[in-house]
Amino acid sequence: MKAISYQEQPVEEYVIREKPYYVPVKDEVEIFTAAFENNLPVNLKGPTGCGKTRFMEYMAYKLERPLITIACHEDLTASDLIGRFLIKNESTQWNDGPLTKAVKNGAICYLDEFVEARMDTRVVIHPLTDDRRVMPIDKLGIILHAPPEFMLTISYNPGYQSVLKDLKQSTRQRFVAIDFDYPPADTEYEIVAHESGIDMEDARTLVDIGQKIRNFKQHGLEEGVSTRLLIYAGMLIRSGIDQKEACRAAMIKPITDDYELQKSIDEIITAIVE
Amino acid sequence: MKAISYQEQPVEEYVIREKPYYVPVKDEVEIFTAAFENNLPVNLKGPTGCGKTRFMEYMAYKLERPLITIACHEDLTASDLIGRFLIKNESTQWNDGPLTKAVKNGAICYLDEFVEARMDTRVVIHPLTDDRRVMPIDKLGIILHAPPEFMLTISYNPGYQSVLKDLKQSTRQRFVAIDFDYPPADTEYEIVAHESGIDMEDARTLVDIGQKIRNFKQHGLEEGVSTRLLIYAGMLIRSGIDQKEACRAAMIKPITDDYELQKSIDEIITAIVE
Amino acid sequence: MKAISYQEQPVEEYVIREKPYYVPVKDEVEIFTAAFENNLPVNLKGPTGCGKTRFMEYMAYKLERPLITIACHEDLTASDLIGRFLIKNESTQWNDGPLTKAVKNGAICYLDEFVEARMDTRVVIHPLTDDRRVMPIDKLGIILHAPPEFMLTISYNPGYQSVLKDLKQSTRQRFVAIDFDYPPADTEYEIVAHESGIDMEDARTLVDIGQKIRNFKQHGLEEGVSTRLLIYAGMLIRSGIDQKEACRAAMIKPITDDYELQKSIDEIITAIVE
Amino acid sequence: MKAISYQEQPVEEYVIREKPYYVPVKDEVEIFTAAFENNLPVNLKGPTGCGKTRFMEYMAYKLERPLITIACHEDLTASDLIGRFLIKNESTQWNDGPLTKAVKNGAICYLDEFVEARMDTRVVIHPLTDDRRVMPIDKLGIILHAPPEFMLTISYNPGYQSVLKDLKQSTRQRFVAIDFDYPPADTEYEIVAHESGIDMEDARTLVDIGQKIRNFKQHGLEEGVSTRLLIYAGMLIRSGIDQKEACRAAMIKPITDDYELQKSIDEIITAIVE
Amino acid sequence: MKAISYQEQPVEEYVIREKPYYVPVKDEVEIFTAAFENNLPVNLKGPTGCGKTRFMEYMAYKLERPLITIACHEDLTASDLIGRFLIKNESTQWNDGPLTKAVKNGAICYLDEFVEARMDTRVVIHPLTDDRRVMPIDKLGIILHAPPEFMLTISYNPGYQSVLKDLKQSTRQRFVAIDFDYPPADTEYEIVAHESGIDMEDARTLVDIGQKIRNFKQHGLEEGVSTRLLIYAGMLIRSGIDQKEACRAAMIKPITDDYELQKSIDEIITAIVE
Amino acid sequence: MKAISYQEQPVEEYVIREKPYYVPVKDEVEIFTAAFENNLPVNLKGPTGCGKTRFMEYMAYKLERPLITIACHEDLTASDLIGRFLIKNESTQWNDGPLTKAVKNGAICYLDEFVEARMDTRVVIHPLTDDRRVMPIDKLGIILHAPPEFMLTISYNPGYQSVLKDLKQSTRQRFVAIDFDYPPADTEYEIVAHESGIDMEDARTLVDIGQKIRNFKQHGLEEGVSTRLLIYAGMLIRSGIDQKEACRAAMIKPITDDYELQKSIDEIITAIVE
């Protein structure tokens, strides 16, 4: 069986070559490193856009492992992860899925929003997350043994799981869990300024507004404004958009359709900006 | 692997060669341009037929990018966007989907009514909408890096989202959002006259009726009459259909099946037309 | 790519060569003609069996366009409309769907009971029903531009739409709408006599009964008896079936299973026939 | 395209060569014949096992047409009816479905329990049941015109339709309808004796019991005992099974699992048999 | 069309060569035999593990017919029963399903837990269970006529049918029905001793316990303990497991997860065993 | 039919070569052994992470059989278990599924969380779990007879079965059942120390905390903390993570998202650790 060249994808594409910008908040780097050393899978718990993806890039860089990220969704099948046969030029060739690629290459596999995946996908990781650390590929009739460098991580947003979309205990209890949240104000100033290219003063204003908006979670806001959106606002400002308009386009309209909430938040912005 | 010619579709087909007729209402052109410059994805929020599609054509013309539009629906799969293998003359060939085509050619990709798409489709855009700006094509085993000219935009009608069809925060917070609404009366006169070929007086009558109908939203009308339907009415009038009949065929019967509502709106038309 | 002959279906099969029998009721012919001239899509609204299909045949004949009719249903896919690849004699050939055929040949495409179609099918028509008038065929990587002669029409029965099967405003507002109803008595006499071959006296009796039955809609009848069923009754009578039995077989039993309703309608028939 | 021999199925297999035993009850033979002469589709309405299938065999024999019967169910697809392509020896061949076969050969097509079919299947018959009498086969790109001998019939049991499984008015109003019920006692004696081979006295006893059981419909019995089950009981008796045991095995246990109902019916049997 | 050898499966594999151990309870052997002689299908009604499968093996041995058993479930398709085409070495070959094999070879076909099958599967048997006794194989375009030796049987557990999983009357009324229940104590002693290899004294103890457990059905036990589980307990005892532990492992823990119920049953066992 | 080499997977891969660390709690080893000797299938009932998988490895080692484990889920099909045809180099080859492999090689097959499997999968095991001990492979037209060494085992967590995901009595009553629970404190100290490499004192502390957390099940905790998570905590401690932080990351955050519960458990940890 000769594999076609574009399948032998150089896993180097997944290597992160430049140190990602990441400001640690608590002891998340140490716990993650200890889990990596003990071959334990890790579950990153936290809200949208608070830096989980960036943290993964940072840890992959630090631990010198390729990072293979998979955005989970309800139509992601086990075959999408493991691989499948494709018919090529009259013969059938096996095509590694991203999880198989990660196991073979000792990469860190990051299953983003794992709870969105279908049941078959969620169960696929079971033999990889107990002390067997194997992945049977039934279609090939083989069992892959994960090298020590392979690590499995998932992310999970406890803020919006329903009864239907919950992690089963038999899955949850396979992971060391690390909590994530929006960074503290001082850290967030720094991040927003660094990422959007505005000065610290402007960054401070945006973070102040962001924190006030996050308090609206008690008043019906589904989820607070993410650090990512603060950075968007900064970028629009840097491109010459009026500060208030930039906040509206990047921090109010993206997070809610509720007219009353929008108005209340708008008043906050006006009060701070002027 | 020789690709069959009709697959190498010249992306020029998607280039808009004539300046589309568009009358800006607020600062939507500036915000969109700033988002484009900063590689930020944009979400156009607003009701049916108020000009979002025309705005996209206008911006694509202005920014000199091809525009690839995809009408989303609940059966649109990730493969429909990304591409798939097809068996041709005994060998298998890869066929780029419209999103892949947009990424490769630095086009603007417009996912119309994005919330109608299935979950797997919605998640496909995640790696394209954070700072990675990549699109992994698992079936080819490659990762496409989007060029700076590539831009992703979606549209979203907050007026009729149900609980089941809502944008998840983890998706929403990836987009700068711009609000759209029916144009102000002066602008709408101009548009209706220009597009349907009737004179300003007739256009004014149609816009007056349209605005009165939109007030019925408080009285049970699901959505106001769109600018597009005003133009339809104008066209029928220009073709010799009686003004009242044209309004009925283009502005009442299309928007509601409710007999009482139809009658009330009919009275308004009669009052204005006569 | 050589197409196999039976795929090159001569669109002449869809040309209506004899003038269909149709008696206009209001200004439906004029509005339809104006819509055709302005390239506007049309929505025929009305109950079962009141002549919408015949009207379409009549207009196609009058406008000298082929008529391609598609009965929509919840399993009709976008590919059923657009086309698909088929494997033939070791190679793959494209097979135009009926909508593609209509666009290519400048035919009138009639999507009967459009609201029964799946969402992907309904959305397929969007780019054909705004001013772009195009149909992207992603699988071929081409964009078809509809010629001016192409026209898209749908039918819609407002009488029995549920919440689940409703036309979205973003679809509705793309169509000029024409209301249809059972023809007035004088016209219906004529139609029944002409179509079933019975004399005017018998036709009058059938139409009288039909109109009385239609009044039962207030008493729990789901939908009135259609002109088509009056014609069926006429045909049975012409074949020698007793008038009362013919009415039972063609006008009572087809429309309801409710024993009480059947009995009440039977009494009406007995009163009129005897 | 050479068709493989077993596909060219001789439709003679569907010809009924011996006169089926059928005892007419009302004017069903005349109405069916008139419908056949006028090319009208027919709907047989009635409970389980009261002779609808036998009636169809009788009419097919009398009208000298082949009879193609299709048992409908919720997984029956349009392709199951129309046909599909199959890959055979490196080329693709079309395989007529039973409905296509019926249309081509001018057979009578009987769709048993039509309401159980999926929507796409139900809609397939629309163009065959109005005055066009055509069947488009999109996959072949052809339109079949039904010959005058072709007739479409369906059966429908009004006794157990739910809201979900109801015939739409736009389908119902395409059919002349004939009511069926259990035959009157005199006819049923004759049928049971003839079909099971027992003498008239025993047949009378079984029919008496059957009619008493049917009265239990007011007391919670879902549906009465069919003529077919009376015949089963007769057969068991003829094979030497005790009369009471035969009635239990063929007339009580098949129709209900309710212990109380079983006991009440058993008492009736005991009273009549002893 | 040359069939590949392993498809020409010798139906002898399904012949039962040794007389199965079966102790008749009522007249079930006579009724089944009479049904076989009259070509009537049979429905075995009764709870789990009371000997229906063994009865079928016994009757197949007695009537000298092969027995083809199919465990029904909600994913069993009509094709699973009838057969399908498979691509083998560049050509397509037909592969008989188990029902087809049974019809061709005049076997007894036993559809275990028939009500679990999907609708299409349930309807497949209709033409085999009325006086036509045919099976159309649409994909081959042929109609199989069942030989007189072919017999169709189903099993059905009235104890746990829900509204969704009920046999339709149009299916039920096609079958002669035979009731099954746990055997009377004397018979059950004998069976347990014979099958597990323990002595009659021990068997009596197990049957006594079993009957007491069955009385718990009024106290919330879903279903009584089957004869099969009594045999399991006997086997564990013969292998040296303590009598009480054997009863727990084979007769309590398998039938309920309810702690209170388990404790009550445990007390019964203790009382009897000690 | 020549099988391709990688399909002839040496079942030795499934042989467990080193004695797994397992501390028996009750008589589970004896009952399992007796069931194995009598060819009885076994059902392991118990909560997540209490050692069922390890027990299976231990028994497979002890009984000298290969162990083939399959994690069940709602998308696992019967074909996934039994096998399927794959097209390879122009011909079709059969690929044994894991269950077929287990039957052929006399292995122990362990269906983990069996109740998660789809119905068709659950029914597949029926003929293997009664005295026939056969597995029909319809697609090959063969019946596999299981050798005496083959054993079928399932696991089942009674703690979280819903009405929808319950074992049917007709399945349950095919298995001898063994109860599992968290090991007694003395055993658990030993296990945690042995598996994580910490000393007995630290292990005692973790087990004490673990047992206190398990008492929270009455206060809304879905399931107690598993022995596996105690081991995780031990590993983090051994890697230098602070004891309290290790408990949080491995014993609190993985098992609940409830903030109040987390706080209460945190207090317990603080009280014990300090």
Short mmCIF file of C-alpha atoms in Angstrom, two decimals, chain E residues 14-20 54-67 108:
data_model
loop_
_atom_site.label_atom_id
_atom_site.label_comp_id
_atom_site.label_asym_id
_atom_site.label_seq_id
_atom_site.Cartn_x
_atom_site.Cartn_y
_atom_site.Cartn_z
CA TYR E 14 -29.88 -24.54 10.15
CA VAL E 15 -31.16 -28.09 10.51
CA ILE E 16 -31.51 -29.19 14.12
CA ARG E 17 -30.00 -32.66 14.31
CA GLU E 18 -30.53 -33.58 17.96
CA LYS E 19 -33.90 -33.66 19.62
CA PRO E 20 -34.05 -30.55 21.81
CA ARG E 54 -36.52 -23.82 22.83
CA PHE E 55 -40.08 -24.53 21.68
CA MET E 56 -39.19 -23.29 18.19
CA GLU E 57 -36.15 -25.60 18.10
CA TYR E 58 -38.34 -28.48 19.23
CA MET E 59 -41.01 -27.84 16.59
CA ALA E 60 -38.42 -27.38 13.85
CA TYR E 61 -36.92 -30.74 14.83
CA LYS E 62 -40.36 -32.39 14.99
CA LEU E 63 -41.54 -30.95 11.65
CA GLU E 64 -38.13 -31.67 10.11
CA ARG E 65 -37.59 -28.15 8.82
CA PRO E 66 -34.49 -25.96 9.09
CA LEU E 67 -34.94 -23.11 11.61
CA ILE E 108 -39.25 -22.11 9.42
#
